[in-house]
Amino acid sequence: MPSRRTFLGTLSASLLGTGCLPGIEGEMQAHADGKPLSLTPAQSVYRPLDEVNVAGSGSGHLLVLDGQGRSYVDRRVTLPDRFLAGGALGTHTVLLFDENGKLNSRASFLLDAATAIQEPTGEFERLLHTLYWTMASDGPVGARRHNGKVYTYWDNWVLDNTNTLKGMRYFWPEVRQGFEIFAVTQREDGMIWENHLERTPPENYWDWRFKYGDFSRAVDGGHVGLRRAPVENHVEAYFLEAFYLVWKTTGDDAWMRQHLDRALRAVHYSTTDPYRWSSQYGLLKRGLTIDTWDFLCESEAALSGDAMVIDLKKTHFGIFYGDNTAFIAGCRYLAEMLDHVDRAEDAAAMRKLATEMEERLNRIAWNGHFYTHWVAEDPEFKPDLGVDMSRQVSLSNAYSLNRGIAPQQIKAIIETYQTIRNEMPSTSPGEFYSIYPPFSKGFGPEQSMWNYVNGGVLACTAGELARGCLQHGYEEYGAGILKRLHEITKRHRDFLPGILRGKQPERPPTQFTPLHLSAQANCDTGKGAEGVPGWVDDPRLYLIDFPSGQQEFRGVPFHIASSQRNGHRVCIGLSSAPRYATKVDVPVHQPCQCFYMLHACAGDALTMGKLTIHYADGNREAQYIERGMNVGAFWMPEEADEFDIRNGTLKLDRMQIAWRGSSPLIENVGVWITSFVPRRVDVPIASLEMESAADGSKWLVVGVTLSDMPPFLPPWNDVSTGMPNNWGAGCVTAALIEGLAGVEDTGAGLRTVRLSPRWLAAGVPSAEVTVRYPSSAGYCTYQYRTHERGLEMEFTGNAQSFEPQILLPRDRKAKAVRLDGQPVEPHQRTIEASTYLVLPQTGVGIHRLEVDFT
């Protein structure tokens, strides 16, 4: 029988996928009358680690080649036989040689894979699907044409697109172009534009704001805009990270070489330009913003004349650590790529720059527990923003966990977040704040406390924190974060909002006074009675089962007249139509901070009536009742906020749907609640005069309640606003795949893989995981099982080498370890209280690991 070397010497990787086998094709033709190999189950596509059965009888030598022509099954067999599919994706060739070494028969099949998780709880499988849905539905793809080429992207901002790339690269085939449009439009001095947008040729809003420093340009005949908020200083760092992630995902070395010099120019710009570089500290600088966001505090905006504009003579600059940890990591990413293509001198320069900046940053910004949010160049600059800024923990601390900072810093930051969890508001959805505690003043209404970047809870912070915990010895805490995020997604119809309120609005103690409208009521909420019109005087359209008596709607009590006790007169019906009142006066005789009206309207007109407030001193004020503004239609009422899980609001609603029910004709009718604020809150209101429009429209008032506090209607959900949802989902996807599932690409294109399943930390006994880069053939699949006596794992992929690192249960030790059936002596790696078995690197093919516990 020929040796294995003879077999493999006959075959070359270039023959796979073509149907040609040089040197063997003649033998195949000569033996064409031999039995073809039959594979079962009969399917054209197999998944990694699927069992493939080879039917037939007799014996011979079975050789199976993967999609790159590498042998992963090479043994004598007696048919029928079976093997597990694995190795590189693509067309796999199954060859059976006879006892004389001649090719007897052959077969082929396609091996393909997609990113997936299966485990018995179903929790993380569902979470992964939800994350993909969030990323894919929050866009998913835009396109920009520049110089005749079309570039696709998820977000047209370099920061947002890079964060989304962290997750979408495991699902989406095109990852290069979202980076390339920033690369090919790079400014001559190396600056990277922050975002690109559609525009018209004349000077536009951004030109007007940013042209002073050439921070806004028009290209492509004026129809594409390139802009950079002057205050922003994370842009080049995210450009470097995007470059690195695309290379890691595609494994395309030739593509990577094309962009290296652009990356070096970006580094040079950041470290020399006076808008970016602090010569005082030798670090990146910016004006006083909230973490990485692009607006100055109000006092600094007043100096420059614009919240996004910096003035080299007027702006107070400082060191924001997040810009710097991102840039330091970016320099190290660039060094790795430079080394990979033998540009050692440039690589050394990047590492030296990163090390020196890291040392300088730690001296001025590291406080022993976390990075201080912002350190002013001028020590005398101490703005009053309503908070001790030295105590504020901002979101880039979580990001910095994954940027190569020191182990003791990682430990301190994680424990800081654990402390925040213990002290945060009881209504907070999690400790994953944009900044904590938030600023109480100085950043304007769009950055109100506990919203958006001023104390909102961000999915991206949660994702970065979870990944940092899982990879640095706080596995249970990290897995717990993912579980809590999954609970959040379940509350939002299997969708992960990018930002939630950090503290839910609460109604202050309030004294309500419900008014009794029985004396003024002239209409029924039902179908009416003799002499009393129904809801809209249509026997098919009325409110079935609308409640009466003392009722509460959206937290506000109302007194609803009883139909039976009041002769079917339940509400005030105002209309110029017959049987309705054209004007009604409701006595009040007391002041209020606001009053709430329970009402609805019918008709096509915009204006439904007029409300006049008569004060006890003889003065009055009036406002029109307008559909969509302060009253809603009862017919199929729609309110976006009631069901919106994607987009929150910074303002509390003035009007909401209060009750939803059915009528004989349609199943969706409703009544609205609206808050009204008198201009003179200290003067008693004598009465409320309600007057109908003259066009037959109907305005129906069911209840009125006075309040001694300003208006408050609780939000429908806890969603805040200000950032795309795919950004956060991308960060959480990376935590789930690289952290919990433990598949880390230590090369590019998953050609070398560190495999560290951490399912024990989540209480999951077994899992089947596939991680795939659709933009390349890179993938890794494993099947992991634990039992009382130990654990087992089969794994495969396109990798040339795997480095298994196995998390052990906290109360168990490894008694024996076998890799591919052979005993091995792993060494142990301890991270905090966690112990990992680090096994020898393994090569191409399918491998089986067995660990026996003591």
PDB file of C-alpha atoms in Angstrom, residues 36-43 46-47 49-57 62 64 72-73 75 77-85 94 106-109:
ATOM      1  CA  PRO A  36     -18.794   5.146  -7.043  1.00  0.00           C
ATOM      2  CA  LEU A  37     -18.697   6.039  -3.384  1.00  0.00           C
ATOM      3  CA  SER A  38     -22.089   6.625  -1.843  1.00  0.00           C
ATOM      4  CA  LEU A  39     -22.339   9.137   1.019  1.00  0.00           C
ATOM      5  CA  THR A  40     -25.228   9.304   3.459  1.00  0.00           C
ATOM      6  CA  PRO A  41     -27.204  11.127   4.489  1.00  0.00           C
ATOM      7  CA  ALA A  42     -27.639  12.125   0.858  1.00  0.00           C
ATOM      8  CA  GLN A  43     -27.266  15.882   0.916  1.00  0.00           C
ATOM      9  CA  TYR A  46     -22.838  19.390   5.016  1.00  0.00           C
ATOM     10  CA  ARG A  47     -22.085  21.404   8.120  1.00  0.00           C
ATOM     11  CA  LEU A  49     -18.832  18.144  12.437  1.00  0.00           C
ATOM     12  CA  ASP A  50     -21.723  16.517  10.600  1.00  0.00           C
ATOM     13  CA  GLU A  51     -21.311  12.743  10.398  1.00  0.00           C
ATOM     14  CA  VAL A  52     -20.739  11.475   6.867  1.00  0.00           C
ATOM     15  CA  ASN A  53     -21.393   7.793   6.193  1.00  0.00           C
ATOM     16  CA  VAL A  54     -19.487   6.009   3.421  1.00  0.00           C
ATOM     17  CA  ALA A  55     -21.551   3.099   2.114  1.00  0.00           C
ATOM     18  CA  GLY A  56     -20.288   0.003   0.356  1.00  0.00           C
ATOM     19  CA  SER A  57     -18.342  -3.148   1.137  1.00  0.00           C
ATOM     20  CA  LEU A  62      -9.882   6.362   2.679  1.00  0.00           C
ATOM     21  CA  VAL A  64     -10.670  12.959   2.548  1.00  0.00           C
ATOM     22  CA  TYR A  72      -8.095  15.399   7.418  1.00  0.00           C
ATOM     23  CA  VAL A  73      -9.080  11.726   7.080  1.00  0.00           C
ATOM     24  CA  ARG A  75      -6.749   5.738   7.179  1.00  0.00           C
ATOM     25  CA  VAL A  77     -11.113   1.310   6.335  1.00  0.00           C
ATOM     26  CA  THR A  78     -13.534  -1.528   5.935  1.00  0.00           C
ATOM     27  CA  LEU A  79     -16.743  -0.282   4.408  1.00  0.00           C
ATOM     28  CA  PRO A  80     -19.214   0.882   5.454  1.00  0.00           C
ATOM     29  CA  ASP A  81     -17.352   3.600   7.376  1.00  0.00           C
ATOM     30  CA  ARG A  82     -18.035   7.063   8.667  1.00  0.00           C
ATOM     31  CA  PHE A  83     -16.178  10.261   9.463  1.00  0.00           C
ATOM     32  CA  LEU A  84     -16.875  13.788  10.712  1.00  0.00           C
ATOM     33  CA  ALA A  85     -16.752  16.594   8.157  1.00  0.00           C
ATOM     34  CA  VAL A  94     -13.539  11.654  -0.738  1.00  0.00           C
ATOM     35  CA  ARG A 106     -14.568   8.930  -5.303  1.00  0.00           C
ATOM     36  CA  ALA A 107     -17.261  11.316  -4.165  1.00  0.00           C
ATOM     37  CA  SER A 108     -17.483  14.950  -3.203  1.00  0.00           C
ATOM     38  CA  PHE A 109     -19.633  17.203  -1.083  1.00  0.00           C
TER      39      PHE A 109
END
